[in-house]
C-alpha cells in the first residue's frame, strides 16, 4: 500500500501543471461525470449506506445525494466567473497600476473524510478541489466500508490516478498519508483527530481545512411556536441516528415552555418513528459497537448522577440500536454535557433568562452550530450577539449546510477554514495577488533623496 501511495503521488505531481491550467469547461466535464455516475448508481449507493448503518434510502437521498448534486450544479453554474481574475481598486500611491486577485490551484490535495455522511463529506470537498484545478488523494473512512468501496469504484471508473485516487484502509493508511508532503489537507472528523492532522501538516507548513464538531446548543425562547420548534429539533437531532456534526447536542428550554415543549417533542418523535422505533424503517443505527458502547456509557453516567429519562432509553447492542432519548434533570458534572454525544440522546435544561445561558455557552469551546428558536427578534439577536459559533440558524436546524452562498465551517475548536460554494473553491485555491505596472510614477521617489524627493514624500505622508 505504501509503495502504491508513493507511486500515485509521483503521478499526481507530474500532472499538477496540466490540471492547474485546465479550462473551466474541462473541470465542469469532470464534475458532470460524477453527477452522471451518481444518478445511474443511486440504488447501489443506498445499498452501501444501508449495509454500513441501516441508513434509510430517503435519508440517503436527502442527506447524501442531494447535497452532492446541489454542490455540483452550483459550481458548474458559477465556475467560469470564479476562475476569472478579480480586479481590485488601486490605491493612490500606486496610480497607473492594475491590481488583480488570480485564483490558482493549491496543487496536491489530501481529503480525509468521515463515516457519518461518508459519501457527501467525501465528494463535496472533492468537487471543490477539482473545480479549483487540483489533484486529489481521497481517504474515506474505514468505519463505513461499503460506502468506501462504492466511492473507490466510482472514482476509479471516472478518473485517472494522476488526477484523483482513492485509498481505503484503516488509520495506518491515514497516518502514512499524513507523513507525505501535500499542498492542502481537508479533514472532516473529531477535534481530537483534527489536532493530529494539524500537527502533521505543520511539519510541511501545509494549509488545512478542518471541519470538526463540538457541543452545539439549541435554545428555545419564551416566545415560540412550540409544536413547530419541537418538530424541527427532533428532525435535526435524530436524523442519521444523531450522528451529525451540526445536530443539536443539548437543549435549553425557557421555563415558560418547558413542559409544553417536552410534550410536543415526545409526540413528534412518535409521529416520526411510531411507538416501536426499533421496527421503524426510517431510523438509522449507530455505526458500530464501539460507538454504541461510548454513547450508552454517557447515558448510564448521566442516570447515575441524577438525570431522568423522560422518554426513550431503550438499547440493543446486537443491532447497535439506541432509541431517541430525552434526558431531564441534567447537571454540568455529567459527561453527557461535557463530551460531544454524536448519537440520539438529547439532554434538556431549563432557564429563566438569556444572560444565564449565553454565559454558560461562552464558558465552553466554540461550537460548530448554534440554534435559536423564537418569534422575538430581539431575543434572537441577543443570543447571536452574545455567543460565538461557526454557523447559526434561527428557527430551524441543519439547513445552513445546504446554503450555497454562505461559508460553512467551525471556529477554533470546532474547525478551521470554510467550505461550500465559492468558499469551497477559494479554500482549495491560492489567492495570488498580481500587480501590473503600466507607468513608472515611482521613479520620482528613487534616490538620491534630494529636496524635491523629500517634498514629495512629505506630501504623500500628509495626504494619503
Short mmCIF file of C-alpha atoms in Angstrom, two decimals:
data_model
loop_
_atom_site.label_atom_id
_atom_site.label_comp_id
_atom_site.label_asym_id
_atom_site.label_seq_id
_atom_site.Cartn_x
_atom_site.Cartn_y
_atom_site.Cartn_z
CA UNK A 1 0.00 0.00 0.00
CA UNK A 2 2.75 2.47 0.90
CA UNK A 3 4.52 1.97 -2.43
CA UNK A 4 1.22 2.37 -4.26
CA UNK A 5 0.61 5.66 -2.48
CA UNK A 6 4.09 6.94 -3.32
CA UNK A 7 3.65 5.95 -6.97
CA UNK A 8 0.34 7.81 -7.17
CA UNK A 9 1.87 10.87 -5.52
CA UNK A 10 4.53 10.95 -8.23
CA UNK A 11 1.87 10.65 -10.92
CA UNK A 12 -0.16 13.46 -9.44
CA UNK A 13 2.84 15.74 -9.03
CA UNK A 14 3.61 15.33 -12.72
CA UNK A 15 0.02 16.25 -13.59
CA UNK A 16 -0.22 19.41 -11.49
CA UNK A 17 0.63 21.91 -14.24
CA UNK A 18 -1.84 20.31 -16.66
CA UNK A 19 -4.61 20.37 -14.05
CA UNK A 20 -3.92 23.87 -12.79
CA UNK A 21 -4.04 25.30 -16.33
CA UNK A 22 -7.16 23.37 -17.33
CA UNK A 23 -10.17 25.35 -18.54
CA UNK A 24 -13.49 25.77 -16.80
CA UNK A 25 -15.08 23.56 -19.44
CA UNK A 26 -12.63 20.74 -18.72
CA UNK A 27 -13.27 20.92 -14.98
CA UNK A 28 -17.02 21.10 -15.49
CA UNK A 29 -16.90 17.97 -17.61
CA UNK A 30 -15.29 16.10 -14.71
CA UNK A 31 -17.96 17.29 -12.29
CA UNK A 32 -20.73 16.26 -14.66
CA UNK A 33 -19.22 12.77 -14.83
CA UNK A 34 -19.57 12.45 -11.07
CA UNK A 35 -23.18 13.61 -11.22
CA UNK A 36 -24.00 11.20 -14.03
CA UNK A 37 -22.44 8.24 -12.23
CA UNK A 38 -24.33 9.11 -9.06
CA UNK A 39 -27.68 9.23 -10.79
CA UNK A 40 -27.02 5.96 -12.59
CA UNK A 41 -25.95 4.15 -9.42
CA UNK A 42 -28.38 5.64 -6.91
CA UNK A 43 -29.61 2.23 -5.74
CA UNK A 44 -26.05 0.96 -5.26
CA UNK A 45 -25.27 3.92 -3.01
CA UNK A 46 -28.44 3.33 -0.99
CA UNK A 47 -27.49 -0.33 -0.56
CA UNK A 48 -23.99 0.61 0.59
CA UNK A 49 -25.20 3.03 3.22
CA UNK A 50 -27.81 0.58 4.45
CA UNK A 51 -25.06 -2.02 4.80
CA UNK A 52 -22.91 0.39 6.79
CA UNK A 53 -25.51 1.50 9.34
CA UNK A 54 -29.01 0.86 8.03
CA UNK A 55 -29.43 4.39 6.74
CA UNK A 56 -32.93 4.72 5.23
CA UNK A 57 -32.97 5.28 1.47
CA UNK A 58 -34.84 8.57 1.89
CA UNK A 59 -32.12 9.88 4.18
CA UNK A 60 -29.50 8.80 1.64
CA UNK A 61 -31.21 10.93 -0.98
CA UNK A 62 -31.81 13.90 1.34
CA UNK A 63 -28.52 13.99 3.22
CA UNK A 64 -26.04 12.33 0.86
CA UNK A 65 -27.12 12.63 -2.79
CA UNK A 66 -28.93 15.97 -2.85
CA UNK A 67 -26.04 17.73 -1.18
CA UNK A 68 -23.54 16.47 -3.74
CA UNK A 69 -25.82 17.13 -6.70
CA UNK A 70 -26.59 20.61 -5.44
CA UNK A 71 -22.90 21.38 -4.94
CA UNK A 72 -22.02 20.17 -8.44
CA UNK A 73 -24.78 22.18 -10.11
CA UNK A 74 -23.96 25.34 -8.17
CA UNK A 75 -20.27 25.01 -9.00
CA UNK A 76 -20.94 24.32 -12.69
CA UNK A 77 -23.13 27.41 -12.87
CA UNK A 78 -20.54 29.75 -11.36
CA UNK A 79 -17.13 28.20 -12.08
CA UNK A 80 -16.24 30.38 -15.09
CA UNK A 81 -16.76 33.56 -13.08
CA UNK A 82 -14.95 32.15 -10.04
CA UNK A 83 -11.89 31.34 -12.14
CA UNK A 84 -11.61 34.81 -13.67
CA UNK A 85 -9.04 37.13 -12.08
CA UNK A 86 -10.83 39.63 -9.88
CA UNK A 87 -9.97 43.30 -10.31
CA UNK A 88 -9.42 45.43 -7.22
CA UNK A 89 -9.30 49.18 -6.72
CA UNK A 90 -5.96 50.98 -6.97
CA UNK A 91 -4.51 52.92 -4.03
CA UNK A 92 -3.35 56.48 -4.69
CA UNK A 93 0.28 55.56 -4.11
CA UNK A 94 0.13 53.05 -6.99
CA UNK A 95 -1.68 55.13 -9.60
CA UNK A 96 -1.02 53.75 -13.05
CA UNK A 97 -1.00 50.12 -11.94
CA UNK A 98 -3.68 47.46 -12.13
CA UNK A 99 -4.35 45.01 -9.30
CA UNK A 100 -5.84 41.52 -9.65
CA UNK A 101 -6.55 38.51 -7.48
CA UNK A 102 -5.78 35.40 -9.50
CA UNK A 103 -7.05 32.05 -8.24
CA UNK A 104 -4.57 29.26 -8.82
CA UNK A 105 -4.77 25.63 -7.70
CA UNK A 106 -3.03 24.84 -4.43
CA UNK A 107 -1.73 21.64 -6.02
CA UNK A 108 -1.56 18.22 -4.41
CA UNK A 109 -4.50 17.80 -2.02
CA UNK A 110 -5.46 15.18 0.56
CA UNK A 111 -9.07 14.70 1.63
CA UNK A 112 -9.73 12.58 4.72
CA UNK A 113 -13.46 12.05 5.12
CA UNK A 114 -15.63 10.73 7.98
CA UNK A 115 -18.08 7.85 8.33
CA UNK A 116 -21.27 9.63 9.40
CA UNK A 117 -22.09 11.06 5.95
CA UNK A 118 -19.43 9.10 4.10
CA UNK A 119 -20.49 9.95 0.55
CA UNK A 120 -21.49 13.59 0.93
CA UNK A 121 -18.50 14.55 3.07
CA UNK A 122 -16.11 12.82 0.67
CA UNK A 123 -17.45 14.08 -2.63
CA UNK A 124 -18.40 17.68 -1.79
CA UNK A 125 -14.81 18.67 -0.93
CA UNK A 126 -13.68 16.68 -3.97
CA UNK A 127 -15.97 18.84 -6.13
CA UNK A 128 -14.32 21.98 -4.73
CA UNK A 129 -10.83 20.58 -5.24
CA UNK A 130 -11.49 19.59 -8.86
CA UNK A 131 -13.14 22.94 -9.56
CA UNK A 132 -10.01 24.71 -8.33
CA UNK A 133 -7.76 22.60 -10.59
CA UNK A 134 -6.05 20.33 -8.05
CA UNK A 135 -5.06 16.68 -7.96
CA UNK A 136 -6.57 14.73 -5.07
CA UNK A 137 -5.96 11.68 -2.93
CA UNK A 138 -9.13 10.75 -1.07
CA UNK A 139 -9.10 8.60 2.06
CA UNK A 140 -12.65 7.53 3.04
CA UNK A 141 -13.41 6.18 6.49
CA UNK A 142 -12.88 2.51 7.18
CA UNK A 143 -15.90 2.61 9.54
CA UNK A 144 -18.24 2.77 6.54
CA UNK A 145 -16.55 0.17 4.33
CA UNK A 146 -19.42 -0.45 1.90
CA UNK A 147 -19.62 3.25 1.04
CA UNK A 148 -15.84 3.50 0.83
CA UNK A 149 -15.90 0.65 -1.71
CA UNK A 150 -18.62 2.45 -3.69
CA UNK A 151 -16.50 5.62 -3.77
CA UNK A 152 -13.44 3.64 -4.82
CA UNK A 153 -15.33 2.03 -7.69
CA UNK A 154 -16.83 5.34 -8.81
CA UNK A 155 -13.57 7.30 -8.77
CA UNK A 156 -11.50 4.59 -10.43
CA UNK A 157 -14.03 4.37 -13.27
CA UNK A 158 -14.14 8.14 -13.80
CA UNK A 159 -10.61 9.43 -13.20
CA UNK A 160 -7.04 8.59 -13.97
CA UNK A 161 -4.98 8.16 -10.79
CA UNK A 162 -2.89 11.14 -11.82
CA UNK A 163 -5.97 13.29 -11.16
CA UNK A 164 -7.96 11.60 -8.37
CA UNK A 165 -7.16 8.42 -6.45
CA UNK A 166 -8.87 6.69 -3.53
CA UNK A 167 -7.05 4.72 -0.86
CA UNK A 168 -9.12 2.61 1.51
CA UNK A 169 -7.83 1.16 4.76
CA UNK A 170 -7.54 1.78 8.48
CA UNK A 171 -5.82 4.51 10.46
CA UNK A 172 -2.37 3.31 9.39
CA UNK A 173 -3.17 4.43 5.83
CA UNK A 174 -4.19 7.88 7.07
CA UNK A 175 -1.04 8.07 9.20
CA UNK A 176 1.20 7.27 6.24
CA UNK A 177 -0.62 9.76 4.03
CA UNK A 178 -0.20 12.48 6.64
CA UNK A 179 3.54 11.89 6.65
CA UNK A 180 3.70 12.90 2.98
CA UNK A 181 4.03 16.46 1.72
CA UNK A 182 0.75 17.83 0.42
CA UNK A 183 -0.17 21.36 -0.60
CA UNK A 184 -3.51 21.25 1.21
CA UNK A 185 -5.30 18.86 3.58
CA UNK A 186 -9.06 18.82 4.02
CA UNK A 187 -10.12 16.83 7.07
CA UNK A 188 -13.59 16.19 8.45
CA UNK A 189 -13.86 14.47 11.83
CA UNK A 190 -13.41 14.94 15.56
CA UNK A 191 -11.44 17.77 17.19
CA UNK A 192 -9.09 15.18 18.73
CA UNK A 193 -8.05 13.79 15.34
CA UNK A 194 -8.12 17.29 13.89
CA UNK A 195 -5.24 18.17 16.23
CA UNK A 196 -3.27 15.19 14.90
CA UNK A 197 -3.90 16.30 11.31
CA UNK A 198 -2.87 19.86 12.07
CA UNK A 199 0.32 18.73 13.81
CA UNK A 200 1.24 16.55 10.81
CA UNK A 201 0.51 19.39 8.38
CA UNK A 202 2.68 21.77 10.39
CA UNK A 203 5.78 19.66 9.62
CA UNK A 204 5.43 20.63 5.95
CA UNK A 205 3.72 24.01 6.51
CA UNK A 206 0.73 22.58 4.67
CA UNK A 207 -2.50 24.56 4.78
CA UNK A 208 -5.51 22.80 6.30
CA UNK A 209 -9.26 22.89 6.33
CA UNK A 210 -10.58 21.24 9.48
CA UNK A 211 -14.31 20.53 9.63
CA UNK A 212 -14.71 19.38 13.22
CA UNK A 213 -17.59 19.36 15.70
CA UNK A 214 -18.37 20.16 19.29
CA UNK A 215 -21.36 20.62 21.53
CA UNK A 216 -23.87 22.61 19.51
CA UNK A 217 -26.66 24.13 21.63
CA UNK A 218 -30.29 24.66 20.75
CA UNK A 219 -32.15 27.39 22.61
CA UNK A 220 -35.92 27.70 22.78
CA UNK A 221 -37.05 31.17 23.79
CA UNK A 222 -40.12 32.20 25.78
CA UNK A 223 -41.99 33.33 22.66
CA UNK A 224 -42.09 30.41 20.25
CA UNK A 225 -44.30 28.12 18.22
CA UNK A 226 -43.81 25.08 20.43
CA UNK A 227 -45.03 22.37 18.05
CA UNK A 228 -43.06 23.70 15.10
CA UNK A 229 -39.85 24.10 17.11
CA UNK A 230 -40.24 20.61 18.57
CA UNK A 231 -40.60 19.06 15.12
CA UNK A 232 -37.55 20.87 13.76
CA UNK A 233 -35.36 19.99 16.73
CA UNK A 234 -36.48 16.35 16.64
CA UNK A 235 -35.62 16.13 12.95
CA UNK A 236 -32.25 17.83 13.41
CA UNK A 237 -31.33 15.68 16.40
CA UNK A 238 -32.48 12.22 15.33
CA UNK A 239 -31.67 12.33 11.60
CA UNK A 240 -28.97 9.73 10.92
CA UNK A 241 -29.44 8.48 14.49
CA UNK A 242 -27.94 11.68 15.85
CA UNK A 243 -24.63 11.09 14.04
CA UNK A 244 -24.49 14.59 12.55
CA UNK A 245 -21.74 17.10 13.36
CA UNK A 246 -24.21 20.00 13.34
CA UNK A 247 -27.01 18.21 15.21
CA UNK A 248 -28.33 19.93 18.34
CA UNK A 249 -26.20 18.42 21.11
CA UNK A 250 -28.12 19.78 24.09
CA UNK A 251 -31.23 21.88 24.62
CA UNK A 252 -32.04 24.95 26.69
CA UNK A 253 -35.77 25.37 27.29
CA UNK A 254 -37.25 28.52 28.76
CA UNK A 255 -39.22 27.63 31.89
CA UNK A 256 -42.34 29.17 30.34
CA UNK A 257 -42.45 26.47 27.65
CA UNK A 258 -40.66 23.65 29.45
CA UNK A 259 -43.47 21.16 29.91
CA UNK A 260 -45.44 22.02 26.77
CA UNK A 261 -42.33 21.69 24.62
CA UNK A 262 -41.32 18.32 26.04
CA UNK A 263 -44.83 17.02 25.49
CA UNK A 264 -44.73 18.22 21.88
CA UNK A 265 -41.27 16.72 21.40
CA UNK A 266 -42.39 13.28 22.57
CA UNK A 267 -45.44 13.40 20.31
CA UNK A 268 -43.25 14.42 17.37
CA UNK A 269 -40.83 11.52 17.84
CA UNK A 270 -43.73 9.07 17.91
CA UNK A 271 -45.16 10.63 14.74
CA UNK A 272 -41.77 10.20 13.05
CA UNK A 273 -40.94 6.64 14.06
CA UNK A 274 -44.07 5.10 15.60
CA UNK A 275 -44.45 3.64 19.09
CA UNK A 276 -41.84 0.95 18.40
CA UNK A 277 -38.83 2.76 16.96
CA UNK A 278 -36.80 -0.45 16.61
CA UNK A 279 -39.19 -1.57 13.88
CA UNK A 280 -39.18 1.73 12.01
CA UNK A 281 -37.68 1.64 8.52
CA UNK A 282 -36.93 5.36 8.80
CA UNK A 283 -34.43 5.19 11.67
CA UNK A 284 -30.72 4.51 11.17
CA UNK A 285 -28.35 2.72 13.53
CA UNK A 286 -25.14 3.60 15.33
CA UNK A 287 -22.23 2.88 13.01
CA UNK A 288 -20.54 0.20 15.16
CA UNK A 289 -20.34 -1.42 18.57
CA UNK A 290 -17.55 0.82 19.82
CA UNK A 291 -19.56 3.98 19.24
CA UNK A 292 -22.66 2.26 20.62
CA UNK A 293 -20.82 1.47 23.86
CA UNK A 294 -19.48 5.00 24.09
CA UNK A 295 -22.94 6.57 23.79
CA UNK A 296 -24.50 4.11 26.23
CA UNK A 297 -21.76 4.91 28.74
CA UNK A 298 -22.71 8.60 28.50
CA UNK A 299 -26.33 7.70 29.13
CA UNK A 300 -25.51 5.50 32.13
CA UNK A 301 -23.20 8.11 33.64
CA UNK A 302 -25.96 10.73 33.39
CA UNK A 303 -28.52 8.43 35.01
CA UNK A 304 -26.15 7.55 37.84
CA UNK A 305 -25.69 11.26 38.54
CA UNK A 306 -29.41 12.00 38.71
CA UNK A 307 -30.63 12.51 35.14
CA UNK A 308 -34.02 11.04 34.33
CA UNK A 309 -35.13 9.50 31.05
CA UNK A 310 -38.24 11.42 30.03
CA UNK A 311 -38.83 9.08 27.09
CA UNK A 312 -36.78 6.61 25.08
CA UNK A 313 -33.75 4.98 26.60
CA UNK A 314 -34.05 1.51 25.05
CA UNK A 315 -30.91 0.00 23.53
CA UNK A 316 -29.93 -3.16 21.67
CA UNK A 317 -26.22 -3.87 21.44
CA UNK A 318 -26.59 -6.58 18.80
CA UNK A 319 -28.34 -4.16 16.46
CA UNK A 320 -26.38 -1.03 17.56
CA UNK A 321 -29.82 0.47 18.27
CA UNK A 322 -30.39 3.39 20.61
CA UNK A 323 -33.89 4.78 20.86
CA UNK A 324 -34.47 8.54 20.55
CA UNK A 325 -33.90 9.58 24.15
CA UNK A 326 -34.57 12.78 26.06
CA UNK A 327 -32.93 13.36 29.45
CA UNK A 328 -34.09 15.86 32.06
CA UNK A 329 -32.58 16.98 35.38
CA UNK A 330 -29.17 17.22 33.70
CA UNK A 331 -26.26 18.87 35.51
CA UNK A 332 -22.85 20.12 34.30
CA UNK A 333 -20.92 17.37 36.09
CA UNK A 334 -22.38 14.74 33.74
CA UNK A 335 -20.18 13.54 30.89
CA UNK A 336 -23.10 13.92 28.52
CA UNK A 337 -22.84 17.69 28.97
CA UNK A 338 -19.06 17.67 28.64
CA UNK A 339 -18.43 15.41 25.64
CA UNK A 340 -19.90 15.55 22.15
CA UNK A 341 -22.68 12.95 22.09
CA UNK A 342 -22.89 12.13 18.38
CA UNK A 343 -25.92 9.97 19.00
CA UNK A 344 -29.70 10.10 19.60
CA UNK A 345 -29.67 11.38 23.19
CA UNK A 346 -30.81 14.93 23.95
CA UNK A 347 -30.05 16.43 27.39
CA UNK A 348 -32.51 19.17 28.36
CA UNK A 349 -32.10 22.04 30.81
CA UNK A 350 -34.44 24.84 31.77
CA UNK A 351 -33.50 28.50 32.13
CA UNK A 352 -35.03 31.80 33.18
CA UNK A 353 -33.16 34.41 31.16
CA UNK A 354 -30.86 34.62 28.17
CA UNK A 355 -27.95 36.14 30.13
CA UNK A 356 -27.65 32.93 32.10
CA UNK A 357 -27.39 30.63 29.10
CA UNK A 358 -25.13 32.79 26.93
CA UNK A 359 -22.63 32.96 29.78
CA UNK A 360 -22.72 29.17 30.07
CA UNK A 361 -22.21 28.70 26.34
CA UNK A 362 -19.26 31.11 26.26
CA UNK A 363 -17.52 29.15 29.02
CA UNK A 364 -17.21 26.11 26.73
CA UNK A 365 -15.46 25.60 23.41
CA UNK A 366 -16.96 27.45 20.47
CA UNK A 367 -19.49 25.13 18.78
CA UNK A 368 -19.84 24.31 15.12
CA UNK A 369 -23.53 25.28 15.18
CA UNK A 370 -25.97 27.16 17.37
CA UNK A 371 -29.75 27.10 17.02
CA UNK A 372 -32.21 29.58 18.49
CA UNK A 373 -36.00 29.28 18.28
CA UNK A 374 -38.11 32.32 18.99
CA UNK A 375 -40.56 34.69 17.35
CA UNK A 376 -38.91 37.54 19.29
CA UNK A 377 -36.28 39.07 17.01
CA UNK A 378 -34.69 40.99 19.89
CA UNK A 379 -34.19 37.73 21.80
CA UNK A 380 -32.73 36.04 18.74
CA UNK A 381 -30.28 38.85 18.10
CA UNK A 382 -29.18 38.89 21.74
CA UNK A 383 -28.28 35.21 21.51
CA UNK A 384 -26.38 35.71 18.24
CA UNK A 385 -24.51 38.75 19.58
CA UNK A 386 -23.51 37.14 22.88
CA UNK A 387 -22.26 33.78 21.60
CA UNK A 388 -19.69 32.60 19.07
CA UNK A 389 -20.20 29.64 16.73
CA UNK A 390 -19.12 28.50 13.31
CA UNK A 391 -22.69 28.60 11.99
CA UNK A 392 -26.04 29.61 13.40
CA UNK A 393 -29.68 29.20 12.43
CA UNK A 394 -32.77 30.97 13.68
CA UNK A 395 -35.93 28.84 13.82
CA UNK A 396 -34.62 25.69 12.17
CA UNK A 397 -31.86 23.05 12.27
CA UNK A 398 -29.20 21.80 9.85
CA UNK A 399 -30.31 23.93 6.89
CA UNK A 400 -27.15 26.06 6.95
CA UNK A 401 -25.24 23.19 5.35
CA UNK A 402 -27.42 23.49 2.25
CA UNK A 403 -26.93 27.24 1.70
CA UNK A 404 -24.53 27.59 -1.24
CA UNK A 405 -23.95 31.29 -0.74
CA UNK A 406 -22.79 31.05 2.87
CA UNK A 407 -19.49 29.75 4.26
CA UNK A 408 -19.73 26.52 6.23
CA UNK A 409 -17.23 25.70 8.93
CA UNK A 410 -16.32 25.99 12.57
CA UNK A 411 -14.33 28.39 14.70
CA UNK A 412 -11.28 27.39 16.74
CA UNK A 413 -12.11 24.08 18.46
CA UNK A 414 -14.96 23.35 16.01
CA UNK A 415 -12.94 23.95 12.87
CA UNK A 416 -10.58 25.99 10.74
CA UNK A 417 -11.39 27.24 7.26
CA UNK A 418 -14.64 27.28 5.32
CA UNK A 419 -16.30 25.23 2.61
CA UNK A 420 -19.39 25.28 0.42
CA UNK A 421 -19.97 27.02 -2.89
CA UNK A 422 -17.47 29.76 -3.71
CA UNK A 423 -15.91 29.39 -0.26
CA UNK A 424 -15.01 25.78 -1.05
CA UNK A 425 -13.43 26.83 -4.35
CA UNK A 426 -11.41 29.51 -2.56
CA UNK A 427 -10.34 27.07 0.16
CA UNK A 428 -8.64 24.87 -2.43
CA UNK A 429 -7.12 27.87 -4.24
CA UNK A 430 -4.17 30.15 -3.70
CA UNK A 431 -5.38 33.74 -3.94
CA UNK A 432 -2.38 35.13 -5.79
CA UNK A 433 -2.05 38.88 -5.89
CA UNK A 434 -0.96 40.31 -9.23
CA UNK A 435 0.10 43.93 -9.81
CA UNK A 436 0.55 45.08 -13.42
CA UNK A 437 2.69 48.19 -13.77
CA UNK A 438 1.70 50.43 -16.72
CA UNK A 439 3.64 53.59 -15.81
CA UNK A 440 6.71 54.50 -13.77
CA UNK A 441 5.48 57.15 -11.39
CA UNK A 442 7.51 55.64 -8.57
CA UNK A 443 10.71 56.76 -10.28
CA UNK A 444 10.01 60.15 -8.67
CA UNK A 445 10.83 58.53 -5.30
CA UNK A 446 14.11 56.92 -6.36
CA UNK A 447 17.34 58.13 -4.71
CA UNK A 448 19.21 60.33 -4.41
CA UNK A 449 16.78 61.79 -1.89
CA UNK A 450 17.11 65.46 -2.69
CA UNK A 451 14.81 68.29 -1.67
CA UNK A 452 12.25 67.50 -4.40
CA UNK A 453 12.03 63.85 -3.43
CA UNK A 454 11.75 64.70 0.28
CA UNK A 455 8.98 67.20 -0.52
CA UNK A 456 7.04 64.55 -2.44
CA UNK A 457 7.49 62.03 0.38
CA UNK A 458 6.19 64.53 2.93
CA UNK A 459 3.28 65.38 0.66
CA UNK A 460 2.28 61.74 0.28
CA UNK A 461 2.67 61.12 4.01
CA UNK A 462 0.34 64.02 4.76
CA UNK A 463 -2.40 63.28 2.24
CA UNK A 464 -2.56 59.52 1.90
#
